[in-house]
């Protein structure tokens, strides 16, 4: 149903930029359509908040996340865009800047910019470091000022390249919120010195995050990339849709643990699966995206490399609610942690039985994703994270905890740790921690220094200074600031336990 | 006989006690009484007077048969016991064998590259250190000693071969200055240790705490630079700004050096041939 009031409010707002208004008005138009068949029970669970479509809109007309094969584009150019394959660094950067403008996603911006080190490294011969960095500064500044949404991600690694190192230098100098950067790290391939450089950069500008390459490399037959605030998705494809099950809300109807595990969870899981299949079918069969997009026609995207992401969030509160009478707490008490694992085992088993439409890349199944949250989430902790305030006293215990839960989420899961400022003097210490964390089964982690302006909210970056501006009612360039500011406050992110003090 | 040492505290993940992430064991008891010591509760031993027992908010302390007994599982590490102690000692000390001490470190193993033993003064317990380092090496952990250097290290060749390196605290260069600061006669042994460690290739770091009016850092830098000569380039130097946190006694109100004072000392160190100079 067309929401006139919300449309008028967006249209006349003084807190939105023109571009932000345009996106919101498009969303209102989309939501005026009614093309998905949502059964009453699913509708009910959406009303209670147990199921959330993450504001994907009522009539999907592009996949939520697209992961174009930029390498192919660099080699062949684009007929649709009338671009020849680039021959120099200038041409390569220029070609990417043009293509990014045409890469759709749920945010209307590209959520994945490719492995920039591999894309750019072939063009560096004959140029000095200074010359290259000057060009990269312009390129990165362009990205930050035009992709005004920090659910956007570039990758580097696991191989060591000159381009990757120079990019890290530039990112640390510019200290932008866009793009997010992830270093794919494999101790057998990535030299320590590159990871140390990455860690040092992350203590200055909260970028890059570090991904356990070995734990992710075999997830899909076509390779993977990290997109948005961090999703692990097939290259040349992506995620059709992401719907989440919010355990915090689902547990409210639970009579006891057995009722929750044996009745509420299977029902909720089935509703999410059926709903995602509705979205996928409309997208594939009706929306026209895969029939008309030049990205598909030129081979940068393949419909058979997309999958549905099954989101789970609020495990901590779900567990705590079920054990409330006994006062046991997720992250602190082993029995609570065990229940968390039991819930995830149940979800994994049930989701593994659902048939996912048009998803051969993942064996016709949905891929679990630890969803990190919404600005409106109050008292729901991202994915399987430990709530702020309940963190284990010892950092090693926290990391071990994460290692036990990450393995359930092939489509993305991660933890964020604020680190004491003085660790910048000893980046090797964080390297040791990363090595240990990956040995213990963690898939993905990111750091920021307690002293920096850029902070990670749930996965994306926002500047504290921009949040202050937004809270005073001024328009701000990045719409993720709108999301980050309330989340930062309501989830007490400023009180996250600072590690390695 | 299995050597034991009084273990005051174990920090599983430290970033300031040598390269990389390390677990640090702090032992109790020191042969010096430095005026700027920021953990003076590790200097002396509990006399079992019981003055701390009543003030413990977690009932982690009890007086049993004339001995203060500490129950670690109850302790909330609030530090009130050391505040109440008339001798500034901590009752939270356990005499442990190397096996017992290492068992507390092992949960951190995948996240650390080694251990550092600090204090108090750890070289008071060479037998314990030797046993600990042997075990730690078996677990793939490198071992460092953090010492004030007031005990000669050359009589312990086996310990020195088991340890990767020694971080030496050169508190003052001038003997009188050293005496005033540490309450101990001359720094002759410290300087001999410095020379011996350099020759043995075991000098992992030289540390200088900078406390204006109390330390002769410029003279110490010059002295170290002269003594280490060509090796200075390869030996990490740490300049530590005095901070009054936790300090008791005459320096508790002493101001910290300014950032520009620290930078000037850093420049001096670089001019003397040190290359890896960190200011903390």
XYZ file of C-alpha atoms in Angstrom:
781
model
C 0.000 0.000 0.000
C 1.312 3.433 -0.915
C 2.356 5.300 2.232
C 1.536 8.908 1.419
C 2.597 10.314 4.779
C 6.053 8.693 4.741
C 6.550 9.731 1.128
C 5.664 13.331 1.915
C 7.949 13.307 4.929
C 10.917 12.058 2.886
C 10.173 14.472 0.070
C 10.088 17.535 2.331
C 12.849 16.548 4.765
C 15.652 18.978 5.567
C 17.844 16.229 7.011
C 18.178 14.226 3.796
C 20.380 15.055 0.846
C 18.751 15.066 -2.602
C 20.205 11.667 -3.370
C 18.976 10.193 -0.075
C 15.490 11.511 -0.832
C 15.535 9.923 -4.263
C 16.352 6.504 -2.812
C 13.651 6.792 -0.187
C 11.055 7.922 -2.720
C 11.916 4.960 -4.943
C 11.448 2.673 -1.941
C 8.007 4.177 -1.278
C 6.993 3.560 -4.875
C 8.233 -0.035 -4.727
C 6.378 -0.614 -1.504
C 3.170 0.533 -3.155
C 3.197 -2.790 -5.014
C 1.927 -6.000 -3.533
C 3.532 -8.849 -5.451
C 4.629 -11.215 -2.677
C 2.274 -13.762 -1.222
C 2.900 -13.644 2.509
C 0.975 -16.191 4.603
C -0.736 -14.954 7.803
C 1.707 -16.733 10.148
C 4.734 -15.128 8.427
C 2.970 -11.783 8.515
C 2.391 -12.265 12.248
C 6.055 -13.091 12.867
C 6.993 -9.998 10.877
C 4.757 -7.930 13.112
C 6.349 -9.331 16.276
C 9.765 -8.650 14.787
C 10.781 -12.319 14.848
C 11.148 -12.167 11.062
C 12.535 -9.071 9.403
C 12.965 -8.399 5.686
C 15.588 -5.727 6.452
C 13.628 -3.149 4.473
C 14.374 -4.878 1.202
C 11.133 -3.565 -0.261
C 7.969 -5.288 -1.341
C 8.879 -5.930 -4.983
C 12.539 -6.891 -5.517
C 13.941 -5.524 -8.785
C 17.673 -6.131 -8.175
C 19.555 -8.615 -6.036
C 20.390 -7.432 -2.561
C 24.156 -7.858 -3.062
C 25.953 -8.128 -6.390
C 29.562 -9.268 -6.740
C 30.550 -8.469 -10.341
C 33.554 -10.169 -11.878
C 35.600 -6.990 -12.242
C 38.609 -8.968 -13.437
C 36.639 -10.053 -16.509
C 35.598 -6.456 -17.111
C 39.227 -5.281 -16.960
C 40.133 -7.826 -19.607
C 37.246 -7.291 -21.980
C 35.963 -3.771 -21.361
C 32.242 -3.312 -21.852
C 30.186 -3.202 -25.017
C 27.207 -1.714 -23.231
C 29.334 1.073 -21.710
C 31.363 1.383 -24.898
C 34.638 0.987 -23.004
C 37.759 -0.717 -24.338
C 39.880 -2.759 -21.913
C 42.074 -0.351 -19.897
C 45.757 -0.117 -20.858
C 47.107 2.148 -18.109
C 46.482 2.851 -14.425
C 44.534 5.985 -15.291
C 42.328 4.036 -17.670
C 41.877 1.225 -15.163
C 40.771 3.560 -12.378
C 38.567 5.492 -14.759
C 36.939 2.307 -16.085
C 36.182 1.103 -12.565
C 34.750 4.479 -11.575
C 32.397 4.293 -14.544
C 31.377 0.709 -13.918
C 30.732 1.224 -10.182
C 28.159 3.846 -11.142
C 26.162 1.053 -12.822
C 26.383 -1.684 -10.216
C 23.088 -2.084 -8.401
C 22.367 -3.382 -4.929
C 19.932 -2.935 -2.091
C 21.633 0.373 -1.212
C 21.559 1.602 -4.843
C 25.360 1.706 -4.610
C 27.895 -1.017 -5.336
C 28.407 -3.108 -2.190
C 31.461 -4.808 -3.670
C 34.296 -3.045 -5.481
C 36.420 -6.096 -6.197
C 39.914 -7.156 -5.176
C 41.465 -3.787 -5.890
C 45.033 -5.004 -5.460
C 44.663 -7.679 -8.125
C 42.694 -5.386 -10.431
C 45.242 -2.562 -10.304
C 48.588 -4.304 -9.863
C 49.058 -5.114 -13.590
C 49.019 -1.391 -14.372
C 51.766 -0.194 -12.009
C 54.894 -0.856 -14.044
C 56.882 2.254 -14.875
C 55.186 4.377 -12.215
C 56.772 5.535 -8.965
C 55.093 4.930 -5.619
C 54.417 8.655 -5.337
C 52.717 8.779 -8.734
C 50.574 5.756 -7.937
C 49.529 7.021 -4.513
C 48.501 10.354 -5.970
C 46.162 8.564 -8.357
C 44.872 6.263 -5.635
C 44.116 9.256 -3.415
C 41.904 10.729 -6.124
C 40.260 7.370 -6.773
C 39.560 6.720 -3.069
C 38.286 10.236 -2.539
C 35.926 9.772 -5.454
C 34.628 6.545 -3.927
C 34.093 8.095 -0.500
C 32.280 11.158 -1.788
C 30.071 9.466 -4.357
C 29.306 6.093 -2.769
C 27.563 7.743 0.104
C 26.797 4.560 1.936
C 29.445 2.630 3.804
C 27.865 -0.775 3.091
C 30.513 -0.936 0.414
C 33.552 -3.146 0.401
C 36.854 -3.609 -1.401
C 39.176 -6.569 -0.843
C 42.936 -7.089 -0.869
C 45.069 -10.200 -0.379
C 45.796 -12.918 0.380
C 48.739 -12.404 -2.004
C 51.198 -9.624 -1.331
C 51.135 -6.991 -4.068
C 52.597 -3.565 -4.534
C 49.111 -2.244 -5.253
C 47.767 -3.693 -2.002
C 50.520 -2.095 0.069
C 50.150 1.293 -1.583
C 46.402 1.131 -1.162
C 46.860 0.471 2.552
C 49.102 3.525 2.801
C 46.536 5.685 1.058
C 43.625 4.384 3.118
C 45.522 5.111 6.354
C 46.228 8.652 5.192
C 42.712 9.476 4.001
C 40.810 7.907 6.918
C 37.547 7.631 4.973
C 34.471 5.620 5.879
C 34.136 4.296 2.305
C 35.083 1.806 1.166
C 35.335 -0.792 3.866
C 38.433 -2.793 3.199
C 39.130 -6.400 4.066
C 42.444 -8.182 3.921
C 41.950 -11.826 2.999
C 44.589 -13.482 5.152
C 46.160 -16.884 4.765
C 49.313 -17.400 6.857
C 50.687 -19.699 4.156
C 50.354 -17.013 1.465
C 50.263 -13.608 3.161
C 53.565 -12.374 4.626
C 53.519 -11.161 8.227
C 54.754 -7.746 7.152
C 51.643 -7.163 5.018
C 49.314 -8.128 7.855
C 51.278 -5.886 10.207
C 50.860 -3.001 7.790
C 47.142 -3.764 7.611
C 46.858 -3.892 11.401
C 48.745 -0.635 11.799
C 46.368 0.962 9.292
C 43.365 -0.415 11.148
C 44.544 1.255 14.352
C 44.650 4.570 12.518
C 41.544 4.404 10.328
C 39.663 1.250 11.441
C 40.377 -0.347 8.048
C 40.999 -3.035 6.897
C 39.180 -5.866 8.633
C 40.824 -9.271 8.429
C 39.210 -12.331 6.923
C 40.279 -15.918 7.528
C 40.892 -16.878 3.912
C 41.387 -20.574 4.587
C 38.081 -20.836 6.416
C 36.207 -19.211 3.519
C 38.022 -20.176 0.355
C 36.137 -23.410 -0.293
C 32.653 -22.126 0.507
C 31.646 -21.675 -3.144
C 32.972 -23.302 -6.317
C 33.530 -19.925 -8.014
C 35.513 -18.148 -5.290
C 34.286 -15.562 -2.833
C 34.504 -11.903 -2.004
C 33.627 -9.795 1.015
C 30.878 -7.275 0.369
C 28.752 -4.693 2.132
C 29.598 -4.492 5.809
C 30.705 -8.068 5.442
C 29.076 -10.863 3.623
C 30.934 -13.781 2.178
C 29.407 -14.270 -1.277
C 30.151 -16.048 -4.561
C 32.159 -14.031 -7.069
C 30.290 -13.250 -10.250
C 27.037 -13.667 -8.350
C 25.941 -12.511 -4.941
C 23.023 -12.604 -2.565
C 19.474 -12.453 -3.919
C 18.004 -11.539 -0.586
C 18.597 -11.603 3.143
C 15.829 -12.144 5.632
C 16.592 -12.587 9.257
C 15.226 -14.508 12.163
C 15.517 -12.385 15.303
C 15.847 -14.800 18.187
C 15.339 -11.985 20.684
C 11.758 -11.652 19.457
C 11.031 -15.264 18.598
C 11.903 -16.352 22.133
C 9.207 -14.123 23.595
C 6.582 -16.762 22.747
C 8.624 -19.652 24.153
C 7.155 -21.638 27.032
C 10.454 -23.371 27.656
C 13.609 -24.489 25.870
C 11.953 -27.553 24.371
C 9.035 -25.525 23.013
C 11.487 -23.046 21.527
C 13.723 -25.640 19.875
C 11.063 -28.063 18.720
C 8.172 -25.804 17.768
C 8.984 -22.106 17.442
C 12.317 -22.475 15.665
C 11.196 -24.949 12.972
C 8.131 -22.848 12.263
C 10.127 -19.603 12.113
C 12.806 -21.170 9.924
C 10.211 -22.538 7.498
C 8.480 -19.143 7.265
C 11.758 -17.370 6.490
C 12.643 -19.960 3.845
C 9.284 -19.714 2.104
C 9.395 -15.928 2.213
C 12.906 -15.781 0.725
C 11.857 -18.166 -2.030
C 8.998 -15.801 -2.888
C 11.454 -12.967 -3.213
C 13.941 -15.000 -5.239
C 11.255 -16.255 -7.646
C 9.923 -12.776 -8.276
C 13.432 -11.452 -8.799
C 14.425 -14.230 -11.206
C 11.136 -14.769 -13.015
C 9.409 -11.396 -13.025
C 11.676 -8.470 -12.231
C 13.532 -8.586 -15.538
C 16.888 -7.998 -13.859
C 18.589 -11.160 -15.047
C 17.022 -10.839 -18.480
C 18.132 -7.273 -19.130
C 21.125 -6.173 -17.078
C 24.287 -5.681 -19.137
C 26.215 -7.023 -16.153
C 24.550 -10.383 -16.767
C 24.767 -10.179 -20.550
C 28.482 -9.396 -20.464
C 29.219 -12.204 -18.007
C 30.060 -10.080 -14.975
C 27.137 -11.587 -13.093
C 25.659 -15.067 -13.421
C 22.212 -15.811 -12.132
C 23.293 -19.295 -11.084
C 25.895 -17.832 -8.720
C 23.354 -16.084 -6.504
C 21.997 -17.463 -3.254
C 19.572 -16.593 -0.490
C 21.106 -15.505 2.796
C 19.422 -16.816 5.898
C 20.062 -14.286 8.629
C 20.163 -15.015 12.334
C 20.543 -12.387 15.013
C 20.077 -11.835 18.725
C 21.354 -15.248 19.826
C 22.637 -13.754 23.087
C 19.286 -12.357 24.154
C 17.515 -15.498 22.977
C 19.709 -17.660 25.196
C 19.504 -15.261 28.143
C 15.706 -15.192 27.960
C 15.498 -18.995 27.988
C 17.810 -19.159 31.015
C 16.496 -16.084 32.755
C 15.128 -17.920 35.767
C 18.536 -19.375 36.489
C 20.346 -16.135 35.799
C 22.788 -17.687 33.329
C 24.350 -15.356 30.801
C 25.538 -15.933 27.226
C 29.249 -15.246 26.897
C 29.909 -15.820 30.588
C 28.370 -19.123 31.608
C 29.283 -22.330 29.833
C 25.768 -23.733 30.112
C 24.422 -20.647 28.348
C 27.083 -20.977 25.667
C 26.138 -24.624 25.212
C 22.516 -23.682 24.722
C 23.640 -21.155 22.114
C 25.397 -23.956 20.249
C 22.352 -26.182 20.541
C 20.143 -23.479 19.049
C 22.563 -22.978 16.174
C 22.832 -26.740 15.589
C 19.048 -26.844 15.366
C 18.887 -23.886 12.985
C 21.680 -25.291 10.839
C 19.983 -28.625 10.596
C 16.571 -27.151 9.769
C 17.856 -24.587 7.275
C 19.857 -27.374 5.644
C 16.612 -29.161 4.838
C 14.932 -26.218 3.108
C 15.031 -26.023 -0.637
C 16.240 -22.685 -1.906
C 14.995 -21.601 -5.310
C 17.524 -20.922 -8.080
C 20.539 -21.454 -5.831
C 22.769 -24.116 -7.438
C 25.892 -22.293 -6.290
C 25.096 -23.395 -2.762
C 23.634 -26.789 -3.542
C 20.082 -25.476 -3.659
C 20.242 -24.424 -0.018
C 20.202 -21.151 1.881
C 23.486 -19.974 3.399
C 23.464 -18.915 7.037
C 24.551 -15.378 7.811
C 25.017 -13.793 11.245
C 23.056 -10.638 10.624
C 24.544 -7.637 12.367
C 21.542 -5.497 13.014
C 19.474 -2.445 12.222
C 19.479 1.060 13.592
C 16.137 0.253 15.205
C 17.483 -2.758 17.093
C 17.272 -2.010 20.752
C 18.468 -4.796 23.002
C 19.251 -7.130 20.121
C 22.922 -7.951 19.846
C 24.292 -8.540 16.359
C 24.382 -12.119 15.152
C 26.064 -14.330 17.711
C 28.079 -11.609 19.409
C 28.263 -11.135 23.152
C 26.310 -8.088 24.345
C 28.239 -5.025 25.415
C 28.743 -5.322 29.161
C 28.679 -9.142 29.210
C 32.044 -9.626 27.497
C 34.426 -12.076 29.193
C 37.069 -10.402 31.296
C 39.906 -11.984 29.312
C 40.289 -11.173 25.629
C 41.466 -14.721 24.871
C 38.219 -16.101 26.282
C 36.218 -13.717 24.108
C 38.133 -14.761 20.988
C 37.701 -18.440 21.817
C 33.994 -17.892 22.277
C 33.762 -16.328 18.818
C 35.734 -19.215 17.349
C 33.085 -21.674 18.513
C 30.214 -19.820 16.822
C 31.659 -18.520 13.571
C 31.689 -21.898 11.850
C 27.904 -21.896 11.515
C 27.861 -18.924 9.153
C 29.415 -19.458 5.733
C 27.765 -16.312 4.322
C 29.347 -14.030 6.903
C 29.937 -13.499 10.590
C 32.398 -11.363 12.489
C 33.460 -9.612 15.623
C 34.621 -6.098 16.335
C 37.089 -5.143 19.031
C 38.119 -1.690 20.202
C 41.822 -1.810 20.966
C 43.869 0.264 23.390
C 45.676 3.116 21.642
C 49.161 2.063 22.756
C 48.976 -1.184 20.775
C 49.925 0.874 17.716
C 53.476 0.673 19.140
C 53.402 -3.110 18.845
C 51.280 -4.185 15.842
C 52.939 -7.612 15.979
C 50.925 -8.241 19.126
C 47.679 -7.931 17.177
C 49.129 -10.125 14.450
C 49.714 -12.822 17.075
C 46.140 -12.411 18.253
C 44.781 -12.720 14.704
C 46.799 -15.880 14.099
C 45.487 -17.383 17.311
C 41.926 -16.305 16.595
C 41.968 -17.959 13.169
C 43.453 -21.131 14.626
C 40.573 -21.132 17.088
C 38.060 -21.009 14.262
C 37.208 -17.335 13.913
C 36.253 -16.387 10.364
C 36.479 -12.626 10.443
C 37.458 -9.862 12.817
C 38.104 -6.174 12.840
C 39.729 -3.681 15.161
C 39.586 -0.012 15.758
C 41.589 2.095 18.136
C 39.615 3.643 20.981
C 41.189 6.958 20.010
C 40.007 7.250 16.386
C 37.151 9.177 14.829
C 36.089 6.249 12.645
C 34.249 3.554 14.565
C 32.730 0.310 13.416
C 29.064 0.139 14.229
C 27.918 -3.357 13.322
C 30.374 -3.840 10.496
C 30.286 -0.575 8.600
C 32.256 2.527 9.521
C 30.915 5.833 10.711
C 32.729 8.915 11.943
C 31.953 9.983 15.502
C 32.184 13.600 14.309
C 29.544 12.968 11.616
C 27.235 11.269 14.134
C 27.455 14.358 16.329
C 26.552 16.527 13.324
C 23.600 14.284 12.490
C 22.381 14.303 16.082
C 22.311 18.094 15.935
C 19.942 17.872 12.950
C 22.328 18.700 10.109
C 22.332 16.792 6.806
C 25.322 14.454 6.449
C 26.862 12.973 3.327
C 26.617 9.299 4.202
C 23.288 7.670 4.913
C 25.039 5.086 7.087
C 25.549 7.900 9.596
C 21.740 7.918 9.931
C 21.861 4.225 10.800
C 24.985 4.346 12.922
C 24.101 7.186 15.252
C 21.059 5.579 16.927
C 22.721 2.148 16.960
C 25.847 3.550 18.594
C 23.728 5.062 21.341
C 21.088 2.396 21.939
C 23.479 -0.541 21.867
C 26.009 1.285 24.068
C 28.762 0.692 21.549
C 30.910 3.333 23.235
C 31.052 0.929 26.197
C 32.425 -2.029 24.254
C 35.178 -3.579 26.301
C 38.500 -2.164 25.185
C 41.004 -4.944 24.577
C 44.763 -5.250 24.979
C 44.879 -2.440 27.534
C 63.656 -30.338 44.619
C 61.265 -28.406 42.400
C 61.957 -24.698 42.444
C 59.006 -22.506 43.306
C 58.485 -18.789 42.976
C 55.938 -16.419 44.495
C 53.659 -15.579 41.559
C 51.818 -12.308 42.128
C 49.880 -12.006 38.906
C 49.631 -13.350 35.394
C 48.647 -11.165 32.485
C 47.626 -13.480 29.678
C 47.805 -11.000 26.828
C 50.228 -8.134 27.120
C 51.455 -5.854 24.359
C 54.045 -3.913 26.333
C 56.397 -6.598 27.608
C 58.423 -7.461 24.550
C 57.744 -8.076 20.861
C 54.316 -9.379 19.849
C 51.615 -10.597 22.171
C 52.982 -12.270 25.298
C 51.816 -13.628 28.598
C 53.535 -12.009 31.531
C 54.216 -13.510 34.937
C 54.849 -11.035 37.702
C 56.694 -12.510 40.645
C 56.609 -11.098 44.147
C 59.633 -9.678 45.903
C 62.240 -7.180 44.789
C 65.820 -6.482 45.763
C 65.324 -2.785 45.046
C 62.783 -0.268 46.310
C 62.542 2.201 43.458
C 60.862 5.463 44.316
C 58.970 5.452 41.011
C 57.820 1.825 41.168
C 54.286 1.673 39.735
C 53.510 -1.660 41.350
C 55.087 -1.251 44.783
C 52.850 -3.996 46.157
C 55.148 -6.506 44.457
C 58.238 -5.339 46.357
C 57.772 -6.877 49.781
C 56.139 -9.921 51.276
C 53.009 -10.309 53.312
C 53.792 -10.491 57.051
C 50.442 -12.168 57.787
C 49.412 -9.383 60.140
C 45.825 -9.721 58.892
C 45.209 -5.979 58.436
C 43.780 -6.572 54.953
C 41.297 -9.318 55.839
C 38.380 -7.292 57.172
C 38.430 -4.827 54.275
C 38.050 -7.429 51.524
C 34.634 -6.820 49.907
C 34.547 -10.313 48.367
C 35.536 -12.329 51.436
C 38.478 -13.642 49.456
C 40.854 -13.255 52.392
C 40.875 -15.080 55.722
C 43.239 -15.442 58.639
C 43.828 -19.166 59.253
C 46.323 -20.334 61.851
C 48.174 -17.056 61.761
C 48.429 -17.018 57.959
C 46.532 -14.808 55.550
C 44.867 -17.144 53.056
C 43.711 -15.866 49.661
C 40.982 -17.515 47.604
C 41.578 -16.502 43.989
C 38.186 -17.702 42.780
C 36.482 -15.147 45.027
C 38.872 -12.277 44.396
C 37.550 -9.335 42.394
C 41.009 -7.776 42.063
C 39.892 -4.479 43.574
C 43.264 -3.862 45.229
C 41.868 -2.836 48.615
C 44.060 -5.383 50.379
C 47.259 -3.744 49.190
C 45.879 -0.320 50.073
C 45.240 -1.510 53.612
C 48.628 -3.229 53.968
C 51.026 -1.484 56.356
C 53.997 -2.884 54.422
C 52.514 -2.221 50.935
C 52.578 -5.922 50.167
C 50.029 -8.025 48.359
C 48.460 -11.051 50.026
C 47.453 -12.352 46.597
C 50.603 -14.328 46.004
C 50.956 -18.030 45.361
C 54.170 -19.998 45.569
C 54.041 -22.037 42.399
C 56.152 -24.532 40.531
C 56.998 -23.891 36.911
C 54.320 -26.424 35.898
C 51.664 -24.636 37.926
C 52.629 -21.226 36.609
C 52.730 -22.378 32.986
C 49.336 -24.032 33.300
C 47.879 -20.583 33.862
C 49.483 -19.256 30.709
C 48.543 -22.081 28.372
C 44.958 -20.947 27.694
C 46.528 -17.981 25.901
C 48.912 -20.104 23.860
C 47.509 -19.757 20.349
C 47.333 -15.984 20.764
C 50.857 -15.329 22.031
C 54.365 -15.797 20.708
C 56.012 -16.071 24.068
C 56.179 -15.310 27.752
C 57.926 -12.625 29.739
C 58.754 -12.925 33.415
C 58.710 -9.657 35.285
C 58.179 -8.577 38.847
C 59.099 -7.704 41.481
C 62.455 -9.015 40.410
C 62.326 -12.348 38.661
C 66.049 -13.102 38.712
C 65.706 -13.698 42.447
C 64.324 -17.096 41.384
C 66.757 -18.455 38.782
C 65.884 -22.105 39.428
C 62.210 -21.430 38.837
C 62.970 -19.451 35.682
C 65.087 -22.256 34.297
C 62.371 -24.835 34.874
C 59.688 -22.532 33.494
C 61.620 -21.670 30.351
C 62.373 -25.292 29.646
C 58.664 -26.118 29.803
C 57.620 -23.029 27.840
C 60.057 -23.811 25.052
C 58.530 -27.245 24.833
C 55.244 -25.480 24.062
C 56.845 -23.383 21.353
C 56.883 -20.231 23.451
C 59.856 -17.881 23.459
C 60.975 -16.586 26.863
C 62.096 -13.137 27.899
C 63.316 -11.808 31.238
C 62.435 -8.325 32.413
C 64.949 -7.365 35.080
C 66.505 -4.526 37.023
C 69.854 -6.219 36.437
C 71.005 -5.902 40.029
C 71.848 -9.599 40.237
C 74.701 -10.893 38.065
C 73.310 -12.952 35.204
C 76.517 -14.491 33.881
C 76.667 -17.181 36.607
C 73.520 -18.739 35.047
C 74.603 -19.912 31.596
C 71.893 -22.563 31.326
C 69.151 -20.061 32.135
C 70.649 -17.584 29.709
C 70.728 -20.178 26.940
C 67.060 -21.015 27.532
C 66.003 -17.381 27.425
C 65.664 -15.517 24.141
C 66.699 -12.240 25.645
C 66.726 -9.912 28.591
C 64.994 -6.572 28.833
C 67.200 -4.551 31.116
C 66.075 -1.575 33.128
C 68.963 0.898 33.317
C 67.513 3.091 36.000
C 70.296 5.641 36.345
C 73.856 6.020 35.135
C 75.328 7.884 38.065
C 75.815 5.685 41.141
C 74.584 8.316 43.604
C 71.518 9.009 41.503
C 70.882 5.266 41.328
C 71.186 4.913 45.095
C 68.753 7.759 45.727
C 66.237 6.284 43.308
C 66.459 2.611 44.240
C 67.573 2.646 47.864
C 70.342 0.286 46.832
C 74.090 0.722 46.747
C 75.727 1.331 43.359
C 74.720 0.202 39.879
C 77.983 -1.569 39.108
C 76.280 -4.938 38.569
C 73.660 -3.414 36.268
C 76.376 -2.018 34.038
C 78.290 -5.291 34.091
C 75.111 -7.115 33.111
C 74.585 -4.626 30.295
C 78.069 -5.313 28.948
C 77.764 -9.070 29.398
C 74.314 -9.319 27.807
C 75.503 -7.306 24.833
C 78.454 -9.625 24.357
C 76.273 -12.707 24.771
C 73.782 -11.350 22.235
C 70.993 -11.536 24.817
C 70.129 -7.873 25.196
C 66.521 -7.783 23.971
C 65.776 -4.235 25.065
C 67.199 -1.393 27.125
C 64.613 0.473 29.161
C 64.869 3.874 30.725
C 62.144 5.366 32.864
C 62.161 9.143 32.643
C 61.231 10.885 35.915
C 62.301 14.538 35.892
C 64.453 15.379 38.877
C 64.981 11.711 39.723
C 66.620 10.122 36.712
C 69.704 11.172 34.735
C 68.320 9.957 31.420
C 70.596 12.055 29.216
C 73.683 10.684 30.946
C 72.235 7.156 30.856
C 71.550 7.420 27.130
C 75.026 8.640 26.490
C 76.517 5.913 28.688
C 74.500 3.168 27.002
C 75.267 4.550 23.578
C 78.989 4.574 24.352
C 78.967 1.110 25.840
C 76.875 -0.525 23.108
C 78.628 1.424 20.356
C 78.010 -0.258 17.005
C 75.418 -2.645 18.478
C 73.106 0.211 19.491
C 71.518 0.159 16.051
C 70.201 -3.355 16.568
C 69.068 -3.052 20.190
C 65.569 -1.746 20.882
C 65.452 1.156 23.295
C 62.334 2.045 25.220
C 61.927 5.438 26.834
C 59.167 5.216 29.405
C 57.585 8.400 30.647
C 57.059 8.241 34.416
C 53.369 8.215 35.322
C 52.194 8.567 38.902
C 49.588 5.749 38.557
C 49.958 3.319 41.426
C 53.094 5.016 42.760
C 53.540 5.436 46.490
C 56.276 7.243 48.377
C 58.274 10.310 47.402
C 57.379 10.299 43.693
C 53.649 9.957 44.053
C 53.130 13.641 43.234
C 55.974 13.932 40.751
C 54.810 15.251 37.351
C 55.264 13.194 34.184
C 57.799 14.432 31.646
C 56.273 16.463 28.832
C 55.868 15.056 25.329
C 58.519 17.458 24.065
C 60.997 16.316 26.731
C 60.398 12.723 25.642
C 60.854 13.629 21.985
C 64.120 15.459 22.770
C 65.402 12.308 24.495
C 64.324 10.244 21.517
C 66.270 12.519 19.207
C 69.301 12.204 21.471
C 69.030 8.416 21.357
C 68.782 8.424 17.556
C 71.838 10.675 17.345
C 73.700 8.183 19.542
C 73.068 5.418 17.022
C 69.925 3.731 18.378
C 67.465 3.008 15.583
C 64.503 1.309 17.239
C 63.526 3.900 19.843
C 60.040 3.789 21.312
C 58.513 6.371 23.572
C 55.754 5.110 25.815
